[in-house]
Short mmCIF file of C-alpha atoms in Angstrom, two decimals:
data_model
loop_
_atom_site.label_atom_id
_atom_site.label_comp_id
_atom_site.label_asym_id
_atom_site.label_seq_id
_atom_site.Cartn_x
_atom_site.Cartn_y
_atom_site.Cartn_z
CA MET A 1 15.98 21.60 27.40
CA SER A 2 16.81 18.21 28.92
CA GLN A 3 14.67 15.27 27.80
CA PRO A 4 12.73 13.16 30.33
CA ASP A 5 14.01 9.64 30.92
CA LEU A 6 12.29 7.47 28.31
CA ASP A 7 11.43 4.56 30.60
CA ALA A 8 10.03 6.80 33.33
CA TRP A 9 8.10 8.80 30.75
CA ARG A 10 6.70 5.61 29.23
CA THR A 11 5.43 4.53 32.67
CA GLN A 12 3.81 7.93 33.10
CA VAL A 13 2.08 7.59 29.71
CA ARG A 14 0.79 4.11 30.56
CA GLN A 15 -0.63 5.33 33.84
CA TRP A 16 -2.37 8.24 32.13
CA LEU A 17 -3.84 6.01 29.41
CA THR A 18 -5.48 3.81 32.04
CA THR A 19 -7.43 6.86 33.25
CA VAL A 20 -8.95 7.71 29.86
CA LEU A 21 -9.19 4.45 27.87
CA GLU A 22 -10.20 0.84 28.28
CA PRO A 23 -7.64 -1.95 27.70
CA ALA A 24 -7.58 -3.31 24.14
CA ARG A 25 -9.62 -6.41 23.50
CA GLU A 26 -8.01 -9.48 22.00
CA THR A 27 -7.38 -8.98 18.28
CA GLU A 28 -10.19 -10.38 16.19
CA ALA A 29 -11.73 -9.90 12.79
CA THR A 30 -13.97 -6.88 12.41
CA GLY A 31 -16.95 -6.16 10.21
CA ASP A 32 -15.61 -2.69 9.30
CA LEU A 33 -13.50 -3.25 6.20
CA ALA A 34 -13.98 0.15 4.54
CA VAL A 35 -10.84 2.06 3.53
CA PHE A 36 -12.78 5.34 3.62
CA HIS A 37 -15.70 6.02 5.94
CA ASN A 38 -19.15 5.28 4.53
CA LEU A 39 -21.23 6.58 7.44
CA PRO A 40 -24.45 8.60 7.45
CA GLU A 41 -23.94 12.20 8.55
CA ASP A 42 -25.35 11.71 12.07
CA GLU A 43 -23.08 8.70 12.70
CA GLU A 44 -20.08 10.58 11.31
CA ARG A 45 -20.74 13.44 13.74
CA LEU A 46 -20.96 11.02 16.67
CA LEU A 47 -17.65 9.44 15.63
CA LEU A 48 -16.03 12.88 15.36
CA GLU A 49 -17.17 13.75 18.87
CA ARG A 50 -15.74 10.49 20.27
CA CYS A 51 -12.43 11.28 18.61
CA ARG A 52 -12.41 14.86 19.87
CA VAL A 53 -12.96 13.81 23.49
CA TYR A 54 -9.79 11.70 23.36
CA GLN A 55 -7.77 14.29 21.41
CA ARG A 56 -8.66 16.99 23.95
CA ALA A 57 -7.69 14.76 26.84
CA ARG A 58 -4.40 13.95 25.13
CA PHE A 59 -3.68 17.64 24.48
CA ASP A 60 -4.55 18.68 28.04
CA ALA A 61 -2.21 15.98 29.40
CA GLY A 62 0.67 17.27 27.25
CA TYR A 63 0.83 14.31 24.84
CA GLN A 64 -0.16 16.04 21.60
CA ALA A 65 2.43 17.16 19.00
CA LEU A 66 5.21 15.41 20.89
CA THR A 67 8.12 16.37 18.62
CA LEU A 68 6.98 19.92 17.89
CA PRO A 69 9.31 22.38 19.66
CA GLY A 70 8.04 23.91 22.87
CA ASP A 71 8.09 27.44 21.42
CA LYS A 72 5.79 26.21 18.64
CA GLY A 73 3.24 24.72 21.04
CA GLY A 74 4.51 21.14 21.23
CA ALA A 75 6.20 18.98 23.84
CA GLY A 76 9.70 19.23 22.32
CA LEU A 77 10.39 15.50 22.71
CA THR A 78 12.18 13.03 20.44
CA ALA A 79 10.96 10.53 17.86
CA ALA A 80 11.76 7.82 20.40
CA HIS A 81 9.10 9.30 22.68
CA VAL A 82 6.61 9.23 19.79
CA ALA A 83 7.36 5.55 19.20
CA ALA A 84 7.02 4.80 22.91
CA PHE A 85 3.69 6.58 23.13
CA ALA A 86 2.36 4.67 20.11
CA GLN A 87 3.46 1.36 21.62
CA GLU A 88 1.73 2.12 24.91
CA GLU A 89 -1.39 3.45 23.19
CA ALA A 90 -1.69 0.23 21.16
CA ALA A 91 -2.58 -1.62 24.36
CA PHE A 92 -5.79 0.42 24.73
CA GLU A 93 -9.09 0.90 22.90
CA VAL A 94 -8.36 4.21 21.13
CA PRO A 95 -11.43 5.76 19.43
CA PRO A 96 -11.09 5.15 15.67
CA SER A 97 -9.91 8.34 14.03
CA THR A 98 -11.27 9.93 10.85
CA GLU A 99 -9.63 11.66 7.90
CA LEU A 100 -10.79 15.04 9.22
CA ILE A 101 -9.29 14.47 12.66
CA SER A 102 -6.00 13.35 11.11
CA VAL A 103 -5.91 16.35 8.75
CA THR A 104 -6.71 18.76 11.58
CA VAL A 105 -4.19 17.47 14.13
CA ARG A 106 -1.39 16.03 12.05
CA LEU A 107 -1.42 18.32 9.01
CA VAL A 108 -3.05 21.71 9.42
CA ALA A 109 -2.14 22.21 13.08
CA MET A 110 1.49 21.31 12.39
CA SER A 111 1.72 23.61 9.35
CA VAL A 112 0.17 26.55 11.20
CA SER A 113 2.53 25.88 14.11
CA LEU A 114 5.58 25.92 11.83
CA PHE A 115 4.64 28.73 9.42
CA GLY A 116 2.11 30.81 11.34
CA THR A 117 2.68 33.94 13.37
CA ALA A 118 2.71 33.84 17.15
CA GLU A 119 -0.87 35.11 17.11
CA GLN A 120 -1.93 32.41 14.63
CA ARG A 121 -0.29 29.70 16.71
CA ASP A 122 -2.02 30.93 19.83
CA GLU A 123 -5.46 31.37 18.24
CA TYR A 124 -5.58 28.54 15.70
CA ALA A 125 -2.77 25.97 16.03
CA ARG A 126 -3.65 25.27 19.66
CA ALA A 127 -7.36 24.94 18.77
CA PHE A 128 -6.53 22.55 15.92
CA LEU A 129 -4.23 20.43 18.07
CA ARG A 130 -6.98 20.18 20.68
CA THR A 131 -9.70 19.72 17.97
CA ASP A 132 -11.68 22.62 19.40
CA LEU A 133 -11.67 23.65 15.73
CA LEU A 134 -11.59 21.25 12.78
CA ALA A 135 -9.78 21.95 9.52
CA CYS A 136 -9.83 20.36 6.07
CA GLN A 137 -7.21 20.57 3.35
CA LEU A 138 -8.06 22.63 0.25
CA PHE A 139 -5.21 21.64 -2.08
CA SER A 140 -6.27 19.38 -4.97
CA GLU A 141 -8.15 20.74 -7.97
CA PRO A 142 -9.73 19.11 -11.05
CA GLY A 143 -6.64 20.09 -13.07
CA ALA A 144 -4.06 19.97 -10.29
CA GLY A 145 -3.80 16.63 -8.53
CA SER A 146 -0.39 15.01 -8.85
CA ASP A 147 0.90 18.27 -10.37
CA LEU A 148 -0.35 20.36 -7.46
CA ALA A 149 1.76 23.37 -8.46
CA ALA A 150 -0.47 23.76 -11.54
CA LEU A 151 -3.39 24.91 -9.37
CA ARG A 152 -5.60 27.66 -10.82
CA THR A 153 -7.52 28.93 -7.80
CA ARG A 154 -6.68 32.65 -7.67
CA ALA A 155 -6.38 35.10 -4.78
CA ARG A 156 -6.04 38.83 -5.42
CA ARG A 157 -5.27 41.47 -2.80
CA GLU A 158 -7.91 44.11 -2.07
CA GLY A 159 -6.86 46.33 0.82
CA GLU A 160 -6.60 44.20 3.95
CA ASP A 161 -8.42 41.27 2.32
CA TRP A 162 -7.72 38.63 -0.30
CA VAL A 163 -10.51 37.71 -2.71
CA ILE A 164 -10.44 34.05 -3.72
CA ASP A 165 -12.05 32.33 -6.71
CA GLY A 166 -11.65 28.72 -7.73
CA GLN A 167 -12.55 25.09 -7.13
CA LYS A 168 -11.08 22.35 -4.93
CA VAL A 169 -11.86 18.65 -5.00
CA TRP A 170 -11.43 15.42 -2.98
CA THR A 171 -11.70 17.38 0.26
CA SER A 172 -12.26 15.00 3.18
CA GLY A 173 -14.61 16.24 5.88
CA ALA A 174 -15.25 19.68 4.36
CA GLN A 175 -18.90 19.51 5.45
CA PHE A 176 -17.82 19.31 9.12
CA ALA A 177 -14.76 21.61 9.05
CA ASP A 178 -14.52 25.08 10.60
CA PHE A 179 -11.55 26.11 8.43
CA GLY A 180 -9.73 24.95 5.33
CA LEU A 181 -5.99 25.28 4.67
CA LEU A 182 -6.12 26.58 1.10
CA LEU A 183 -3.51 27.10 -1.60
CA ALA A 184 -4.16 29.85 -4.15
CA ARG A 185 -2.15 31.47 -6.92
CA THR A 186 -1.29 35.03 -5.99
CA ASP A 187 1.37 35.76 -8.65
CA PRO A 188 0.96 34.24 -12.13
CA ASP A 189 4.08 35.98 -13.48
CA VAL A 190 6.62 33.73 -11.74
CA VAL A 191 7.25 29.97 -12.08
CA LYS A 192 4.28 27.99 -10.89
CA GLN A 193 5.78 26.84 -7.55
CA ALA A 194 6.81 30.38 -6.62
CA GLY A 195 3.47 32.16 -7.05
CA ILE A 196 1.39 30.25 -4.50
CA THR A 197 0.22 31.47 -1.08
CA ALA A 198 -1.47 29.58 1.77
CA PHE A 199 -4.55 30.80 3.66
CA LEU A 200 -6.88 29.65 6.41
CA VAL A 201 -10.38 30.00 4.94
CA PRO A 202 -13.46 29.95 7.21
CA MET A 203 -15.71 27.27 5.73
CA ASP A 204 -18.82 29.27 6.62
CA ALA A 205 -17.58 32.35 4.72
CA SER A 206 -19.83 33.86 2.08
CA GLY A 207 -19.04 32.32 -1.31
CA VAL A 208 -17.92 28.91 -0.02
CA GLU A 209 -20.05 26.01 -1.29
CA VAL A 210 -19.45 22.36 -0.32
CA ARG A 211 -20.83 19.59 -2.53
CA PRO A 212 -20.44 15.93 -1.52
CA ILE A 213 -18.98 13.39 -3.98
CA ARG A 214 -20.72 10.02 -3.98
CA GLN A 215 -18.14 7.22 -3.97
CA MET A 216 -18.59 3.94 -5.84
CA SER A 217 -18.48 2.20 -2.44
CA GLY A 218 -21.63 4.12 -1.44
CA GLY A 219 -20.32 6.75 0.98
CA ALA A 220 -19.70 10.46 0.49
CA SER A 221 -16.69 11.29 2.65
CA PHE A 222 -15.12 13.52 -0.02
CA ASN A 223 -16.34 16.84 -1.36
CA GLU A 224 -15.96 19.46 -4.03
CA VAL A 225 -15.52 22.98 -2.66
CA PHE A 226 -16.36 26.00 -4.80
CA LEU A 227 -15.07 29.47 -3.89
CA SER A 228 -16.71 32.49 -5.49
CA GLY A 229 -15.48 35.91 -4.40
CA VAL A 230 -14.56 34.63 -0.93
CA ARG A 231 -12.99 37.41 1.13
CA VAL A 232 -10.27 36.32 3.56
CA PRO A 233 -8.46 38.86 5.79
CA ASP A 234 -4.69 39.04 5.42
CA ARG A 235 -4.31 37.99 9.05
CA LEU A 236 -5.40 34.48 7.91
CA ARG A 237 -2.53 34.21 5.43
CA ILE A 238 -0.14 31.41 6.51
CA GLY A 239 3.48 32.24 5.76
CA ARG A 240 4.70 34.94 3.39
CA PRO A 241 3.03 35.68 0.06
CA GLY A 242 4.58 33.21 -2.36
CA GLN A 243 5.59 30.77 0.40
CA GLY A 244 2.63 28.50 -0.23
CA TRP A 245 4.62 25.81 -2.04
CA GLU A 246 6.89 25.40 0.98
CA VAL A 247 3.82 25.19 3.23
CA ALA A 248 2.27 22.65 0.86
CA SER A 249 5.41 20.50 0.64
CA THR A 250 5.69 20.34 4.41
CA THR A 251 1.99 19.58 4.82
CA LEU A 252 2.12 16.82 2.19
CA ALA A 253 5.11 15.25 3.93
CA PHE A 254 3.10 15.20 7.16
CA GLU A 255 0.21 13.68 5.16
CA ARG A 256 2.38 10.86 3.80
CA THR A 257 3.63 10.10 7.29
CA ALA A 258 0.05 10.11 8.61
CA SER A 259 -1.15 7.96 5.70
CA GLY A 260 1.54 5.41 6.33
CA SER A 261 1.34 5.24 10.10
CA GLY A 262 -1.91 6.73 11.40
CA ASN A 263 -3.88 4.97 14.13
CA ARG A 264 -7.06 5.13 12.06
CA ARG A 265 -7.80 1.65 10.75
CA LYS A 266 -7.98 1.66 6.95
CA GLY A 267 -9.66 -1.36 5.39
CA GLY A 268 -9.02 -5.00 6.12
CA THR A 269 -5.82 -6.18 7.78
CA PHE A 270 -3.80 -9.38 7.97
CA PRO A 271 -5.79 -10.69 11.01
CA ASP A 272 -9.00 -10.18 8.96
CA VAL A 273 -7.61 -12.17 6.03
CA LEU A 274 -6.36 -14.90 8.34
CA ALA A 275 -9.78 -15.12 10.01
CA LEU A 276 -11.39 -15.31 6.57
CA ALA A 277 -9.08 -18.14 5.47
CA ARG A 278 -9.88 -20.06 8.65
CA SER A 279 -13.63 -19.58 8.26
CA LEU A 280 -13.41 -20.92 4.70
CA GLU A 281 -11.17 -23.79 5.87
CA ARG A 282 -8.44 -22.80 3.43
CA THR A 283 -5.44 -22.61 5.77
CA GLY A 284 -4.37 -26.13 4.85
CA ASP A 285 -3.87 -25.14 1.20
CA PRO A 286 -0.11 -24.64 0.61
CA LEU A 287 -0.70 -21.83 -1.91
CA VAL A 288 -2.98 -20.02 0.52
CA ARG A 289 -0.42 -20.46 3.30
CA GLN A 290 2.20 -18.92 1.01
CA GLN A 291 -0.07 -15.92 0.31
CA LEU A 292 -0.78 -15.48 4.02
CA ALA A 293 2.92 -15.66 4.86
CA ASP A 294 3.75 -13.05 2.21
CA LEU A 295 1.02 -10.74 3.53
CA TYR A 296 2.23 -11.18 7.12
CA VAL A 297 5.85 -10.39 6.14
CA ARG A 298 4.79 -7.26 4.25
CA THR A 299 2.70 -6.14 7.23
CA ALA A 300 5.67 -6.59 9.55
CA LEU A 301 8.03 -4.81 7.14
CA ARG A 302 5.71 -1.82 6.87
CA ALA A 303 5.44 -1.57 10.66
CA ALA A 304 9.24 -1.78 10.97
CA THR A 305 9.72 0.89 8.30
CA VAL A 306 7.25 3.22 10.00
CA ASP A 307 9.18 2.78 13.25
CA ARG A 308 12.56 3.30 11.55
CA VAL A 309 11.44 6.48 9.79
CA ALA A 310 10.01 7.84 13.05
CA ARG A 311 13.17 7.09 15.00
CA ALA A 312 15.36 8.63 12.29
CA SER A 313 13.48 11.94 12.47
CA ALA A 314 15.13 14.46 14.75
CA ALA A 315 12.83 16.05 17.30
CA GLY A 316 10.81 18.81 15.66
CA ASP A 317 12.23 18.26 12.18
CA ARG A 318 9.87 18.47 9.27
CA PRO A 319 9.26 15.08 7.66
CA GLY A 320 11.37 14.48 4.56
CA PRO A 321 10.96 12.35 1.44
CA GLU A 322 11.41 9.22 3.57
CA ALA A 323 7.73 9.66 4.45
CA SER A 324 7.00 8.58 0.87
CA LEU A 325 8.28 5.11 1.77
CA THR A 326 5.64 4.55 4.44
CA LYS A 327 2.86 5.94 2.22
CA LEU A 328 3.89 3.72 -0.71
CA MET A 329 4.11 0.63 1.47
CA ALA A 330 0.71 1.36 3.05
CA SER A 331 -1.10 1.67 -0.30
CA ASP A 332 0.63 -1.44 -1.66
CA LEU A 333 -0.32 -3.44 1.44
CA LEU A 334 -3.96 -2.37 1.15
CA SER A 335 -4.13 -3.54 -2.46
CA ARG A 336 -2.44 -6.88 -1.73
CA THR A 337 -4.70 -7.49 1.26
CA GLY A 338 -7.79 -7.04 -0.88
CA GLN A 339 -6.41 -9.25 -3.64
CA VAL A 340 -5.73 -12.14 -1.26
CA ALA A 341 -9.20 -11.81 0.29
CA ALA A 342 -10.85 -11.77 -3.14
CA GLU A 343 -8.94 -14.85 -4.26
CA LEU A 344 -9.97 -16.69 -1.10
CA MET A 345 -13.66 -15.91 -1.59
CA GLY A 346 -14.07 -16.24 -5.32
CA ALA A 347 -17.73 -15.69 -6.25
CA ARG A 348 -18.72 -15.12 -2.60
CA ILE A 349 -17.48 -11.55 -2.85
CA SER A 350 -19.88 -10.62 -5.66
CA ALA A 351 -23.18 -10.95 -3.77
CA ASP A 352 -24.36 -10.42 -0.21
CA THR A 353 -25.46 -13.85 0.97
CA GLY A 354 -25.45 -12.90 4.63
CA GLU A 355 -22.33 -14.97 5.25
CA PRO A 356 -20.17 -13.01 7.76
CA GLY A 357 -17.01 -11.34 6.51
CA THR A 358 -17.49 -12.04 2.80
CA PHE A 359 -19.43 -9.40 0.84
CA ALA A 360 -18.16 -6.79 3.34
CA TRP A 361 -14.76 -7.04 1.60
CA THR A 362 -16.21 -5.12 -1.36
CA GLN A 363 -15.82 -1.98 0.80
CA HIS A 364 -12.10 -2.67 0.94
CA LEU A 365 -11.73 -3.58 -2.73
CA LEU A 366 -13.58 -0.47 -3.92
CA GLY A 367 -11.69 1.85 -1.56
CA ALA A 368 -8.12 0.56 -1.90
CA PRO A 369 -7.47 2.05 -5.39
CA GLY A 370 -8.32 5.50 -4.05
CA TYR A 371 -5.61 5.18 -1.41
CA ARG A 372 -3.06 4.94 -4.22
CA LEU A 373 -4.07 8.51 -5.10
CA ALA A 374 -4.70 10.08 -1.68
CA GLY A 375 -1.71 11.95 -0.30
CA GLY A 376 0.11 11.79 -3.62
CA THR A 377 -0.04 9.03 -6.21
CA ASP A 378 2.21 5.97 -6.09
CA GLN A 379 4.05 7.34 -9.12
CA ILE A 380 4.74 10.64 -7.37
CA GLN A 381 6.01 8.77 -4.27
CA ARG A 382 8.41 6.77 -6.44
CA ASN A 383 9.67 9.96 -8.08
CA LEU A 384 10.30 11.50 -4.66
CA ILE A 385 12.12 8.41 -3.43
CA GLY A 386 14.18 8.19 -6.62
CA GLU A 387 15.18 11.84 -6.76
CA ARG A 388 15.45 12.81 -3.10
CA VAL A 389 16.41 9.56 -1.36
CA LEU A 390 18.32 7.61 -4.02
CA LYS A 391 19.63 10.85 -5.64
CA LEU A 392 18.78 9.71 -9.16
CA PRO A 393 18.71 12.32 -11.95
CA PRO A 394 15.40 14.20 -11.99
CA GLU A 395 12.99 13.95 -14.88
CA PRO A 396 13.25 16.70 -17.55
CA ARG A 397 11.13 19.74 -16.70
CA VAL A 398 9.58 22.02 -19.33
CA ASP A 399 7.51 24.20 -16.99
CA ARG A 400 10.27 26.40 -15.57
CA VAL A 401 8.64 29.50 -17.04
CA PRO A 402 6.16 32.00 -15.56
CA PHE A 403 2.83 30.30 -14.90
CA SER A 404 1.04 32.79 -17.15
CA GLN A 405 3.13 31.55 -20.10
CA LEU A 406 2.16 27.90 -19.72
CA PRO A 407 -0.39 26.48 -22.21
CA GLY A 408 -3.97 27.15 -21.18
CA ASN A 409 -3.15 30.29 -19.21
#
């Protein structure tokens, strides 16, 4: 299929955006410095609805899943079109996204589109892309975080159903989700990566219990999810039995790309730090100017890397280990941003004196360490970059035996 002319398409996008969004206001510091949402449930629901209105309009106009092939429900365009859309969108007031919206549209919808049956794509992938249905990600477990393949949630076949027992943790938005993309061990007698299967689990199914986790920053945007005898029909299996690790690897690559380049604001940014330095009259200090310059350069480098990775991706290709670069740079930038802000404020950050833009930075400082874990730890990202991008020798592995033979099983 021939691709539309990029300049003409860009003009078309700009014209459409003017019909659904207001022009962006001049960049200024904001009071929202939280890395993860800390909203009461009613406010979180209102934010979700604002996001869904825009996502539905974008889907209906044909601007959702731009690089996904047409036969998979996408637009079949190139990475250059994605970059052009993002550039045009940046000139407008886009509703701030949430982790659940990002997981639904950019992770679960894409995985169901790539690995699901035609019926699953028609019934679920389309609904996820349009956010008619919301989906969370049921991957991590108390004993399977960075080593996700060590997961212990089990699924056993009973007739046309699978019966699932286990526990998941750090699940963003589970309390609002309609479905969860879940990984479960279906064959313990093969190596751990080979015995995993993916399922779509209705979050209102009997035996599913969601418990919020209170964060040290005050919010509860993450959850534990307990599954006790949950029956899931085989028609909700995504991919072949035992193909779950491939589904997971693809989904995690999408997650790293989303984490590194999503439009959802995460914590404080360089303009916020610059505004803080000006308000404290510190911009004349040569050491502060050096810190600000370093932060600005790193911000620009991350943006350029995100753009380069996007342009290097062929239309419809699954994201590769290069996505780890953008994720690693994003988490590093968050940490450095908080460090510079804390050094500027000194004791002002430790108590709420009512002074604008000071104590609010605690939301950033308390949330930034968690971003080094979300979507794969920094150490895991470096391993991926070293082994799959730089082609360095892999670390020794001692777990290439059937999962049932590993210690603790």
